[in-house]
PDB file of C-alpha atoms and ligand atoms in Angstrom:
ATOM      1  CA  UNK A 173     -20.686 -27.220  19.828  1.00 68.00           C
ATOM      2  CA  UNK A 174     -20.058 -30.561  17.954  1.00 70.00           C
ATOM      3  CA  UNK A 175     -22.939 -29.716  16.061  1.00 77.00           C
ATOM      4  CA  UNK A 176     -22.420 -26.306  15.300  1.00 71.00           C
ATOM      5  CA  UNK A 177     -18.633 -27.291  14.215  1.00 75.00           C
ATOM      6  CA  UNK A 178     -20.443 -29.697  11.787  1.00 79.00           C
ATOM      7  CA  UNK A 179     -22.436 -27.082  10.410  1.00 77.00           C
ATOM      8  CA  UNK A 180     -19.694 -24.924   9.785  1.00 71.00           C
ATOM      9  CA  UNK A 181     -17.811 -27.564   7.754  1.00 77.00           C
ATOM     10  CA  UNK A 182     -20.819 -28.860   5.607  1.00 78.00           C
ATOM     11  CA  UNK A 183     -21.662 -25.006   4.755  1.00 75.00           C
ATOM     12  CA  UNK A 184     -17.898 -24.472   3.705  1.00 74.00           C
ATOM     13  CA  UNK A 185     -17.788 -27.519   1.400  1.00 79.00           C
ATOM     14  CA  UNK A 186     -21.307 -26.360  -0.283  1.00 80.00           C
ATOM     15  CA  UNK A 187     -19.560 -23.012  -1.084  1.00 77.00           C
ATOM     16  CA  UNK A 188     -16.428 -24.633  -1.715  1.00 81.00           C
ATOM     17  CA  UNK A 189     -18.512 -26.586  -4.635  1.00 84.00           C
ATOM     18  CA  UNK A 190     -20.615 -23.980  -5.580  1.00 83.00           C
ATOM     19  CA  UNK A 191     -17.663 -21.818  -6.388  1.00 85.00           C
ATOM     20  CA  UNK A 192     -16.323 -25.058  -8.463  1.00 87.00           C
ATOM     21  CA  UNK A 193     -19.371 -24.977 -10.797  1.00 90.00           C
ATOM     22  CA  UNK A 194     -19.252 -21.103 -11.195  1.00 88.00           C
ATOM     23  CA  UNK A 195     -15.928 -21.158 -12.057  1.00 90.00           C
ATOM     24  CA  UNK A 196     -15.917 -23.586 -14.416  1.00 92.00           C
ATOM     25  CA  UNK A 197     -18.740 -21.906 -15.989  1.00 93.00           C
ATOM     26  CA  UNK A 198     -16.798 -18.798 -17.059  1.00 92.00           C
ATOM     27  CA  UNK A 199     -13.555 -20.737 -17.815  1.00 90.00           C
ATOM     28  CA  UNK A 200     -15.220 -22.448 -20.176  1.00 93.00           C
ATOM     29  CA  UNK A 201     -17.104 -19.667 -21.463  1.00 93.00           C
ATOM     30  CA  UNK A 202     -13.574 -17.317 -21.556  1.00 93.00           C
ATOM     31  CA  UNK A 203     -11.561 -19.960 -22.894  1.00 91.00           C
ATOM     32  CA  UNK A 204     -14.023 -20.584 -25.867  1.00 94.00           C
ATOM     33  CA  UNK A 205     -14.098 -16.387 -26.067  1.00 94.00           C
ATOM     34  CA  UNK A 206      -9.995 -16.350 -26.185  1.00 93.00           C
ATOM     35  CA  UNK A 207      -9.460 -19.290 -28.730  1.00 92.00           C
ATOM     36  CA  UNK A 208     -11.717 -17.112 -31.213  1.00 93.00           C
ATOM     37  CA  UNK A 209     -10.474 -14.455 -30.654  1.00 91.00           C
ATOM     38  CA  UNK A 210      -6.449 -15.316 -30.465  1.00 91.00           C
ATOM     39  CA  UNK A 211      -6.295 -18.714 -32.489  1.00 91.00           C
ATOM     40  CA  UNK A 212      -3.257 -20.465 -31.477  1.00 88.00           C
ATOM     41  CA  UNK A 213      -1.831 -17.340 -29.436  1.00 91.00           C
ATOM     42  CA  UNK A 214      -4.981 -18.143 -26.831  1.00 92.00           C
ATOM     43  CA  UNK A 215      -2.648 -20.872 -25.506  1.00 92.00           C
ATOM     44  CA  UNK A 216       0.640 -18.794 -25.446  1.00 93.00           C
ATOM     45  CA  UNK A 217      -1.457 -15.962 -23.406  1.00 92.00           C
ATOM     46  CA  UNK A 218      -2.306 -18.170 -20.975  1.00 91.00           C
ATOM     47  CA  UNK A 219       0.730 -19.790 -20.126  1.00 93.00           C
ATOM     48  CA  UNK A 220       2.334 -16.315 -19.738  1.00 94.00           C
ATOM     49  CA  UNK A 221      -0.803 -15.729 -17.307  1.00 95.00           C
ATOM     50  CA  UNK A 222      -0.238 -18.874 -15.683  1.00 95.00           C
ATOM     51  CA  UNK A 223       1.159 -17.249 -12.614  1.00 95.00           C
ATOM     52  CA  UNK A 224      -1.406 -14.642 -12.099  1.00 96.00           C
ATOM     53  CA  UNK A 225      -4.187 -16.584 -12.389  1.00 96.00           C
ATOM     54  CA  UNK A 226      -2.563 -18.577  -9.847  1.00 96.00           C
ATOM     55  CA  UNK A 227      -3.176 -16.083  -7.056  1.00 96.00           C
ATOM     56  CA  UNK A 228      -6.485 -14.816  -8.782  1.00 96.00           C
ATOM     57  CA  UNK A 229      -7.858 -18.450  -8.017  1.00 95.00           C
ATOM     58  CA  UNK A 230      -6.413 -18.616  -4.569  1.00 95.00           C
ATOM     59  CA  UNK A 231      -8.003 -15.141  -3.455  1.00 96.00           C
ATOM     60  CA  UNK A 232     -11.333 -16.239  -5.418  1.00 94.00           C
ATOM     61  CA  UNK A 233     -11.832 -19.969  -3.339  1.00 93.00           C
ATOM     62  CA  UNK A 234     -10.408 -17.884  -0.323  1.00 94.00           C
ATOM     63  CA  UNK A 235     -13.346 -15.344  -0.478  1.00 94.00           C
ATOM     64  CA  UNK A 236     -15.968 -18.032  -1.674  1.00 92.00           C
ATOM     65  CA  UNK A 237     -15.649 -20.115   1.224  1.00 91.00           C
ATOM     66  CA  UNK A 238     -14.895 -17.337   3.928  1.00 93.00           C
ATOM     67  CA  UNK A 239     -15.706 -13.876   3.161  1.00 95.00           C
ATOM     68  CA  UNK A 240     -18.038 -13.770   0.823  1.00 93.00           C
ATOM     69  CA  UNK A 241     -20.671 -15.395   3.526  1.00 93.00           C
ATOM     70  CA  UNK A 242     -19.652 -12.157   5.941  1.00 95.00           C
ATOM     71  CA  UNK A 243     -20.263 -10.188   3.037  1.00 96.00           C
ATOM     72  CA  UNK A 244     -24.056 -11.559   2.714  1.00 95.00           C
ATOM     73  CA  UNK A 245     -24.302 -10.480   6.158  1.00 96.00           C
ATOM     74  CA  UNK A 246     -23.074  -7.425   5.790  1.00 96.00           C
ATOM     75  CA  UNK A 247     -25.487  -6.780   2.947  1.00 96.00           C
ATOM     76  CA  UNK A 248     -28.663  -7.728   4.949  1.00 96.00           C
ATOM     77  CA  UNK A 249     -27.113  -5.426   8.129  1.00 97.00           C
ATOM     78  CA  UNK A 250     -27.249  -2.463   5.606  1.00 97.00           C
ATOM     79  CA  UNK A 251     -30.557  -2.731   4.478  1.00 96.00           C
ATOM     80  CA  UNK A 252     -31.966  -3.460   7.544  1.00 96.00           C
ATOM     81  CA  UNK A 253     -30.122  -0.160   8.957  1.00 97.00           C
ATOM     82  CA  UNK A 254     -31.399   1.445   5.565  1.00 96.00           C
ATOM     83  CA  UNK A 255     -35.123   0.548   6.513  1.00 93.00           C
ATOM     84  CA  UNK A 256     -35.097   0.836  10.449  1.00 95.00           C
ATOM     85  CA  UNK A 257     -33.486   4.579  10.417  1.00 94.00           C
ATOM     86  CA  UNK A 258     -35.774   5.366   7.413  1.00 92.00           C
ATOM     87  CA  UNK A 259     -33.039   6.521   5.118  1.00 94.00           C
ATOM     88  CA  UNK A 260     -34.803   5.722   1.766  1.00 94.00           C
ATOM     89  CA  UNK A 261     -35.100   8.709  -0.435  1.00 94.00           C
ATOM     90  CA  UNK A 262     -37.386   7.752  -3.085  1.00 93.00           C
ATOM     91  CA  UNK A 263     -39.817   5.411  -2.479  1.00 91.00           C
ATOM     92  CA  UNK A 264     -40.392   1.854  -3.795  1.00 90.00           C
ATOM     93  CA  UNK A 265     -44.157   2.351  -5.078  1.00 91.00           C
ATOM     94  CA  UNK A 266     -42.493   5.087  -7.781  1.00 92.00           C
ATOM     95  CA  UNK A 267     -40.846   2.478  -9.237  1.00 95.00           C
ATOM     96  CA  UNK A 268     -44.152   0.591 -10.102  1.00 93.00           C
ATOM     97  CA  UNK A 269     -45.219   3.568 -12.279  1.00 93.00           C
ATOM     98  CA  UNK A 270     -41.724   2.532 -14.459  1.00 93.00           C
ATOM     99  CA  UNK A 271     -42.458  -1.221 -14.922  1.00 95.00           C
ATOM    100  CA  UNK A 272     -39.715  -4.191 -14.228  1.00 96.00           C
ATOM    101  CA  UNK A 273     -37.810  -3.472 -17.669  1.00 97.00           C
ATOM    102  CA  UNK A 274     -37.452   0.276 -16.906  1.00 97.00           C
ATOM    103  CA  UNK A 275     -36.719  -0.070 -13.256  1.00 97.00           C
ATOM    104  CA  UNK A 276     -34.214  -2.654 -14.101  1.00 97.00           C
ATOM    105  CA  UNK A 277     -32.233  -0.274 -16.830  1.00 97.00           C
ATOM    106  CA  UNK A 278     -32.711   2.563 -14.142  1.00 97.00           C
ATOM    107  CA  UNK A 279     -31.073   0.079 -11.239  1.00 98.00           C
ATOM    108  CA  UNK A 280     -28.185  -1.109 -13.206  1.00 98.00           C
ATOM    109  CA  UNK A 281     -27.489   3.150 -15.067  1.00 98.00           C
ATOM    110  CA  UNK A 282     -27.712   4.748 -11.079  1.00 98.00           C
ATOM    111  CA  UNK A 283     -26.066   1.728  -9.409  1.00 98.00           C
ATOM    112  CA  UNK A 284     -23.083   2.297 -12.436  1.00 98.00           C
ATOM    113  CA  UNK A 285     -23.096   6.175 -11.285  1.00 98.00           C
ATOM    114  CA  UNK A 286     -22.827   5.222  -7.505  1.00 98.00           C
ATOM    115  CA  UNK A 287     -19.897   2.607  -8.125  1.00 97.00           C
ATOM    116  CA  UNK A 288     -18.103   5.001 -10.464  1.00 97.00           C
ATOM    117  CA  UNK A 289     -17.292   7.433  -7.376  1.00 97.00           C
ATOM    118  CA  UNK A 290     -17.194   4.671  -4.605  1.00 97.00           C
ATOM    119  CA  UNK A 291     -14.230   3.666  -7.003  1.00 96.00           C
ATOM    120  CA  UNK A 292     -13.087   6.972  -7.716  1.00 95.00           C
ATOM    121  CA  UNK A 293     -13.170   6.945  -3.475  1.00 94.00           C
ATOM    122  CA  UNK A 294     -11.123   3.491  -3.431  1.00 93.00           C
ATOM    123  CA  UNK A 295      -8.214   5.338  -5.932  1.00 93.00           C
ATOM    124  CA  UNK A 296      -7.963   7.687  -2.813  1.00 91.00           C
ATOM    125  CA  UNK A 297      -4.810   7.288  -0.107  1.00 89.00           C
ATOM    126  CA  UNK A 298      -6.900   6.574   2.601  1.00 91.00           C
ATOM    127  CA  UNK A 299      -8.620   3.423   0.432  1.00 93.00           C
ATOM    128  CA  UNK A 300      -5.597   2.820  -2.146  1.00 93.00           C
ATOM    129  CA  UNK A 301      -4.355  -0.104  -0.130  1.00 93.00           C
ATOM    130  CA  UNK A 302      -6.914  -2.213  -0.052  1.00 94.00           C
ATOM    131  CA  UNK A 303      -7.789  -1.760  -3.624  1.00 95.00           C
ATOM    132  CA  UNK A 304      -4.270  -1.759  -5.069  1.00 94.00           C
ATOM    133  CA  UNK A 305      -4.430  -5.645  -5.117  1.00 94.00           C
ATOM    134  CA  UNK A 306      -7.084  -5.637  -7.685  1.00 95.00           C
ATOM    135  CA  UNK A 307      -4.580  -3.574  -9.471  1.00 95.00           C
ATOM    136  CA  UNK A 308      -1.189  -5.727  -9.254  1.00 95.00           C
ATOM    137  CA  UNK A 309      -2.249  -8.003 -11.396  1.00 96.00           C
ATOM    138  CA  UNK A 310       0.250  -7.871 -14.650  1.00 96.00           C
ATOM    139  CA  UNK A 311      -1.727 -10.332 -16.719  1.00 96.00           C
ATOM    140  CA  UNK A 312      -5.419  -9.264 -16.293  1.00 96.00           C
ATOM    141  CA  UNK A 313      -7.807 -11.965 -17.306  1.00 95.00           C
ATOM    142  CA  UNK A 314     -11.630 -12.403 -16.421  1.00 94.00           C
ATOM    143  CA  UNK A 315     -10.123 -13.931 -13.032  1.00 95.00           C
ATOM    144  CA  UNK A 316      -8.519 -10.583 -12.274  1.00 97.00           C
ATOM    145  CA  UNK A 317     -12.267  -9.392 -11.496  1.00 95.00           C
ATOM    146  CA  UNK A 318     -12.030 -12.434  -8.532  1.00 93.00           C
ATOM    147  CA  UNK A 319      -8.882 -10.658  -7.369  1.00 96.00           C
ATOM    148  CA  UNK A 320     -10.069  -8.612  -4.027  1.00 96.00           C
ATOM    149  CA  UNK A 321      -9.065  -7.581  -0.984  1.00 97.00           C
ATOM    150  CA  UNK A 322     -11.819  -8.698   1.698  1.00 97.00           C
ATOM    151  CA  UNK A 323     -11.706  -4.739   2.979  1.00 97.00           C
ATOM    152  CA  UNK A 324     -12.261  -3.462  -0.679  1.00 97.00           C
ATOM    153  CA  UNK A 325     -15.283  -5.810  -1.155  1.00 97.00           C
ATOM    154  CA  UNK A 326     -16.708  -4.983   2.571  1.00 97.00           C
ATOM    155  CA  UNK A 327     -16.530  -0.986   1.520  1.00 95.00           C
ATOM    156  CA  UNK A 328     -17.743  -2.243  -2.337  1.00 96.00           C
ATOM    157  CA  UNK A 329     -21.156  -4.434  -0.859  1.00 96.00           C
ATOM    158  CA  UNK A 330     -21.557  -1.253   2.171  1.00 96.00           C
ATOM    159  CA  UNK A 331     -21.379   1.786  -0.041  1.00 96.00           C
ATOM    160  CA  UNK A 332     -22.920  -0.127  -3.028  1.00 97.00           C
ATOM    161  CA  UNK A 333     -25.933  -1.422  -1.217  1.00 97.00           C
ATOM    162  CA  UNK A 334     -26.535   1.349   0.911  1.00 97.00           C
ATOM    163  CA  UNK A 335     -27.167   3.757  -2.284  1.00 97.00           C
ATOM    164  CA  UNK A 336     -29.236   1.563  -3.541  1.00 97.00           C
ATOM    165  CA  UNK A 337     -31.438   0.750  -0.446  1.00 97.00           C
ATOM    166  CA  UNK A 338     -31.859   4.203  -0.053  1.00 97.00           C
ATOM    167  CA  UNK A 339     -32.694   5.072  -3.779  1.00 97.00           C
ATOM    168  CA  UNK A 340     -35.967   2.602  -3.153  1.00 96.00           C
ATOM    169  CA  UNK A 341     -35.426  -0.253  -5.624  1.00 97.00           C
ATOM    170  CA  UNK A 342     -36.647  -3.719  -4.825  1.00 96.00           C
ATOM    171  CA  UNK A 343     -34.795  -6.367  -3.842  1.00 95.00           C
ATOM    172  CA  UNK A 344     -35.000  -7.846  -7.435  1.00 96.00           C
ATOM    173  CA  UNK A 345     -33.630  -5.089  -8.892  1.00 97.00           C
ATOM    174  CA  UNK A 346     -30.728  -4.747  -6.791  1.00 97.00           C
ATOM    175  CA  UNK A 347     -29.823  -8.688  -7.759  1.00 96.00           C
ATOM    176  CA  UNK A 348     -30.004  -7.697 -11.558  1.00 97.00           C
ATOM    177  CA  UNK A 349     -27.779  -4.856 -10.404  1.00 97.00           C
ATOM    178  CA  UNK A 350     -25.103  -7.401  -8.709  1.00 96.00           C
ATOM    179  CA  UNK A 351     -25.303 -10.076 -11.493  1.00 96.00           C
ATOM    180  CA  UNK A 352     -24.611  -7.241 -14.240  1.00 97.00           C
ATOM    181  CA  UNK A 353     -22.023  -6.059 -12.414  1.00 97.00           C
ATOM    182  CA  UNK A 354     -20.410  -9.602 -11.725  1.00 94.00           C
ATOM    183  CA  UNK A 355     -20.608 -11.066 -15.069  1.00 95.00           C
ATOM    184  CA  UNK A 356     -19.775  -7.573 -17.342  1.00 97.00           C
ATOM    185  CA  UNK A 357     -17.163  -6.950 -14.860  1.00 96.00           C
ATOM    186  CA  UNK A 358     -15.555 -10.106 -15.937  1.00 95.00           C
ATOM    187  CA  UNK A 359     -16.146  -9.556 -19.403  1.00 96.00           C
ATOM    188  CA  UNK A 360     -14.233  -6.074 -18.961  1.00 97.00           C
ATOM    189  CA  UNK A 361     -11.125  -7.433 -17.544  1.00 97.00           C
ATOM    190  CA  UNK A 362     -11.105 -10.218 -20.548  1.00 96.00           C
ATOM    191  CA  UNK A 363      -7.924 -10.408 -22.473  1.00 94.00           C
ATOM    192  CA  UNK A 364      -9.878  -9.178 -25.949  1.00 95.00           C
ATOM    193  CA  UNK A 365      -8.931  -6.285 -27.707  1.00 95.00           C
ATOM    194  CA  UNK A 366     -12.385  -4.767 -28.189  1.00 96.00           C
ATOM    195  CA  UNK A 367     -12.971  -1.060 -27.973  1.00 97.00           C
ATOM    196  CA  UNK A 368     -16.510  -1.051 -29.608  1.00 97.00           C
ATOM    197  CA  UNK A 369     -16.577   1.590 -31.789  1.00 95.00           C
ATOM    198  CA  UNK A 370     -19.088   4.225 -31.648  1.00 95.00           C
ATOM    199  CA  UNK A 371     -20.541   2.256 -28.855  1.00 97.00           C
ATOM    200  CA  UNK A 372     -17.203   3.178 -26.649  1.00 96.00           C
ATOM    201  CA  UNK A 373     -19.025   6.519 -25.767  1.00 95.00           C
ATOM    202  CA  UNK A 374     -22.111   4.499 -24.209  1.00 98.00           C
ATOM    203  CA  UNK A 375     -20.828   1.316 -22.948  1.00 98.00           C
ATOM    204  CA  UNK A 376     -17.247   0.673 -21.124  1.00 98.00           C
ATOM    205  CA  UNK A 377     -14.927  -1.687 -23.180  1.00 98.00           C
ATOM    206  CA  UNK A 378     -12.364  -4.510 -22.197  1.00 97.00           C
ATOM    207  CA  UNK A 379     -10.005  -2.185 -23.975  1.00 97.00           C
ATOM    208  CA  UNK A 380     -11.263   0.727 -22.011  1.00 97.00           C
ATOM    209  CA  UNK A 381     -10.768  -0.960 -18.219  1.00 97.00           C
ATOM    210  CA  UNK A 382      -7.403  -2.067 -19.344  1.00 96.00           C
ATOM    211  CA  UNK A 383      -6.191   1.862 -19.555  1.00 95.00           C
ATOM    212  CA  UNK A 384      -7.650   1.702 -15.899  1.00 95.00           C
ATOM    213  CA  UNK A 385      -5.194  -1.441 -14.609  1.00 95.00           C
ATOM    214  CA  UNK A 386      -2.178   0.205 -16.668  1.00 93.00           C
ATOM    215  CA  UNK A 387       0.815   0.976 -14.279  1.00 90.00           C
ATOM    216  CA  UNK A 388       3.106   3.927 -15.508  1.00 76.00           C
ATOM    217  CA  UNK A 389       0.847   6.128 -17.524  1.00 63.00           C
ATOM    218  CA  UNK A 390      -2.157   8.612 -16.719  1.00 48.00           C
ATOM    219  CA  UNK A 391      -4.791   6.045 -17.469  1.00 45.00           C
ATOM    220  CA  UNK A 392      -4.104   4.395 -14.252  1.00 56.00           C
ATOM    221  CA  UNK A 393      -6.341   7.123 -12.555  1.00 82.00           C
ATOM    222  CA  UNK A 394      -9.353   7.027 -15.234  1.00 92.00           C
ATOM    223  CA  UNK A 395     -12.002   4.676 -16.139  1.00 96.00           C
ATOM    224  CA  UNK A 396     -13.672   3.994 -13.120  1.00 96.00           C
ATOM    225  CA  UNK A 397     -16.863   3.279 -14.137  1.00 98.00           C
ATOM    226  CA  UNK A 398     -17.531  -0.528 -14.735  1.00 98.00           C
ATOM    227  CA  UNK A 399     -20.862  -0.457 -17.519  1.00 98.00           C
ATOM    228  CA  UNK A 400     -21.379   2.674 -19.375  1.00 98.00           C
ATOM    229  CA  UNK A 401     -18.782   5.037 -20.266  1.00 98.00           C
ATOM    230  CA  UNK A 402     -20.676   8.138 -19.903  1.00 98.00           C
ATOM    231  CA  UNK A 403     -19.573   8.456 -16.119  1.00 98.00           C
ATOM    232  CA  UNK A 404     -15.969   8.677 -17.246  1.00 97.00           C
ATOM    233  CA  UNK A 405     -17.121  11.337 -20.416  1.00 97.00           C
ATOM    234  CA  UNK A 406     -18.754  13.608 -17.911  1.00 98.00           C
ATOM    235  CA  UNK A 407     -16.906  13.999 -15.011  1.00 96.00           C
ATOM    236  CA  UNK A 408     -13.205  13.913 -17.524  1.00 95.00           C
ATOM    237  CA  UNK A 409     -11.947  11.060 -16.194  1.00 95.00           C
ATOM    238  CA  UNK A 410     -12.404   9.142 -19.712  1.00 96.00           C
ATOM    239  CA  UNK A 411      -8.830   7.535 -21.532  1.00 94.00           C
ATOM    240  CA  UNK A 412      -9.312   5.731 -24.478  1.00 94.00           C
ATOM    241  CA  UNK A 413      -6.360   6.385 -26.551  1.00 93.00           C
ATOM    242  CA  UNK A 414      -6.470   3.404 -29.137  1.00 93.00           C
ATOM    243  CA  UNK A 415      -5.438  -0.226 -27.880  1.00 95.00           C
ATOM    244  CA  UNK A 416      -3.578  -0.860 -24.407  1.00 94.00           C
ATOM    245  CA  UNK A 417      -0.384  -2.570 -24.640  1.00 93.00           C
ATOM    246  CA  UNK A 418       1.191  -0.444 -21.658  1.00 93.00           C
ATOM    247  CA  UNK A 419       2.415  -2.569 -18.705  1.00 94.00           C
ATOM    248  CA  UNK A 420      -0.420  -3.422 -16.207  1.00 95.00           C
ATOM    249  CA  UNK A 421      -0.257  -3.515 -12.452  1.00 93.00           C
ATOM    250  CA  UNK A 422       0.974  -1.033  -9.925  1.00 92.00           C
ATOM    251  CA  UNK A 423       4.196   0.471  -8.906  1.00 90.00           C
ATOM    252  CA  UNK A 424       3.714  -0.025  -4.822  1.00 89.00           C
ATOM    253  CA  UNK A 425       5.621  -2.445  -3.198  1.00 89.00           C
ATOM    254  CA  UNK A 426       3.727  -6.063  -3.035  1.00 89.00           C
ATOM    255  CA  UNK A 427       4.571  -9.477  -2.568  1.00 88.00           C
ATOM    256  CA  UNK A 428       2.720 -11.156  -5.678  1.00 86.00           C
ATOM    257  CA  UNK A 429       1.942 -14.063  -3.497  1.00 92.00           C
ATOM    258  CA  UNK A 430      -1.749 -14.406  -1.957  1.00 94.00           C
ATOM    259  CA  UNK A 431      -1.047 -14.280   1.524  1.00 95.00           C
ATOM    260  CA  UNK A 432       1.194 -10.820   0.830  1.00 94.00           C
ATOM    261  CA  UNK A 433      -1.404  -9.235  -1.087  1.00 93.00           C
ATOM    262  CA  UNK A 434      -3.606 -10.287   1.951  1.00 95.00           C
ATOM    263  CA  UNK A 435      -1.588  -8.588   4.461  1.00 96.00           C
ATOM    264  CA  UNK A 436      -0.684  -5.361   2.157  1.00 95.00           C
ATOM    265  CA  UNK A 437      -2.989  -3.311   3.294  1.00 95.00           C
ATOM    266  CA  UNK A 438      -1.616  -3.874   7.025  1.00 96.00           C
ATOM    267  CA  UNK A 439       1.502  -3.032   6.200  1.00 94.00           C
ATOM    268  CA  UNK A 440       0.761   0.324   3.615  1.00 93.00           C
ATOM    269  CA  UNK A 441      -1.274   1.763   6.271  1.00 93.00           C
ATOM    270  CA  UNK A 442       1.034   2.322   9.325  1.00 94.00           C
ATOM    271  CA  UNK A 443       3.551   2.901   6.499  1.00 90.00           C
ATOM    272  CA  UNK A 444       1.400   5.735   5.584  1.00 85.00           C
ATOM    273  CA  UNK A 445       0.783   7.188   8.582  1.00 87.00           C
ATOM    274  CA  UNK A 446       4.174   6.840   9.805  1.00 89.00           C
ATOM    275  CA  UNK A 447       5.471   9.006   6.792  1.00 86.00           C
ATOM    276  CA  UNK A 448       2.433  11.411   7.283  1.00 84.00           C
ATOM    277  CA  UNK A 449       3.588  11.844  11.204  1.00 86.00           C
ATOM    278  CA  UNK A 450       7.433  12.283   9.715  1.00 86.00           C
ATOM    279  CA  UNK A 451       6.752  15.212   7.382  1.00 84.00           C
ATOM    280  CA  UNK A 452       4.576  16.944   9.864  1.00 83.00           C
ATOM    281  CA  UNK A 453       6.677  16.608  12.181  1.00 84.00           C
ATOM    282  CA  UNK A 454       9.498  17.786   9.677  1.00 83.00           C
ATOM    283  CA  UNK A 455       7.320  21.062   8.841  1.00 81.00           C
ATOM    284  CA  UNK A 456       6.718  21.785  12.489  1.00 80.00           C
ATOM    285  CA  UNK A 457      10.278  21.410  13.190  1.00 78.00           C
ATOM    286  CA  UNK A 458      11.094  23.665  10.087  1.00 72.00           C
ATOM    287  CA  UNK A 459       8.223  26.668  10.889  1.00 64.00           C
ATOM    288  CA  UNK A 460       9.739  26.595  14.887  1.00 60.00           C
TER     289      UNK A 460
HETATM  290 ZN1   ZN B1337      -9.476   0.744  -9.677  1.00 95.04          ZN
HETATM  291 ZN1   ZN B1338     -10.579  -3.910 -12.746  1.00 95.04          ZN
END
């Protein structure tokens, strides 16, 4: 027990110090990104952000030291379930015929198509609460991308790696797909004003996942794909109407502290239900 309790501690403060270096990393990285883009306004930005980025870092140590090791469990659990029940759909030898370069592109375009309706999916009612937190942040920075409900990343890893598990792709592959994912998605939520030009219709910009976080206007239900923007073009879900200065975040009713946007979900659901139950009950009432 004593040992296993020692274990258990030793593997936290490895994760704990991991997350330290990653983090670092990218603030360094960002920062250098925001002081040439802004100038002097890089420091004004991040003051206002100050309180955000708060929570964002509280929610990202939370997850590095206690979900995201579930979540690697998770992730085996699904492909093992993927494999054992036969449930892969193409399989792996086709991808040979492709080479690593062209299964690699192919991983990270059909993994991009998958993730754009598993997020179209989390925009739902029944999935809306555990993904609004993601949304409530007001000052999105790279950090917002660390800002997660435990739920939302459960359904993200389960629905994300079970496509790809079934669509054949080697274990490589799907890494490449995760490590795009991780490090454009944090480039996307960066505080830059770049739309890309022609490029917008290929690629998704920072400017064009900001219309995605706004709160008030229709862009709040667009943009859901994460790395190329032709998801959004062909099933009309694309908003790119020039440079977002809207307000960001979401009009439900959060606590903007950690712990609050930690128990949200909780709360929204029976909420939901309970008003669900009400008007049914209302329109039996009224039909009788
Ligand atoms: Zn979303
Ligand atoms: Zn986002």
């Amino acid at each position: 027990m004593l040992d296993f309790i020692t274990q258990s501690i030793r593997s936290a403060g490895q994760s704990l110090w991991d997350a330290v270096l990653v983090l670092l990393l990218a603030a360094v990285a960002f920062c250098l990104l925001a002081v040439i883009v802004k100038g002097k306004e890089a420091l004004a930005a991040g003051v206002r952000a100050a309180k955000e980025i708060r929570v964002n870092l509280s929610l990202y140590f939370f997850d590095a030291v206690f979900i995201a090791p579930i979540i690697a469990l998770l992730v085996e659990l699904v492909q093992r379930t993927v494999r054992g029940f036969g449930l892969i759909i193409v399989p792996p030898e086709r991808w040979e015929f492709v080479g690593a370069w062209g299964t690699a592109v192919a991983a990270v375009f059909i993994g991009d198509f998958f993730s754009y309706w598993r997020h179209r999916v989390e925009h739902t009612p029944l999935l809306w609460p555990s993904h609004a937190i993601h949304h409530s942040d007001t000052q999105m920075t790279f950090l917002t991308l660390w800002r997660f409900h435990p739920i939302n990343r459960a359904t993200t890893a389960v629905i994300d790696i079970a496509c790809l598990s079934a669509m054949g792709f080697p274990q490589w592959s799907i890494t490449v797909v995760f490590a795009v994912r991780h490090y454009y998605g944090q480039f996307i939520h960066a505080d830059v004003p770049w739309t890309y030009g022609p490029l917008k219709y290929l690629f998704v910009s920072p400017v064009m996942h900001r219309w995605h976080h706004a709160r008030d206007v229709d862009g709040s239900g667009s943009n859901f794909a994460t790395v190329f923007s032709v998801f959004d073009q062909a099933f009309r879900t694309y908003h790119m109407p020039g440079l977002c200065t809207v307000p960001l975040g979401v009009r439900d009713e959060m606590s903007p502290g950690s712990i609050g946007q930690l128990i949200y979900p909780f709360v929204a659901w029976p909420k939901r239900l309970f008003r669900r139950r009400r008007s049914e009950n209302r329109q039996q009432s009224g039909t009788t």
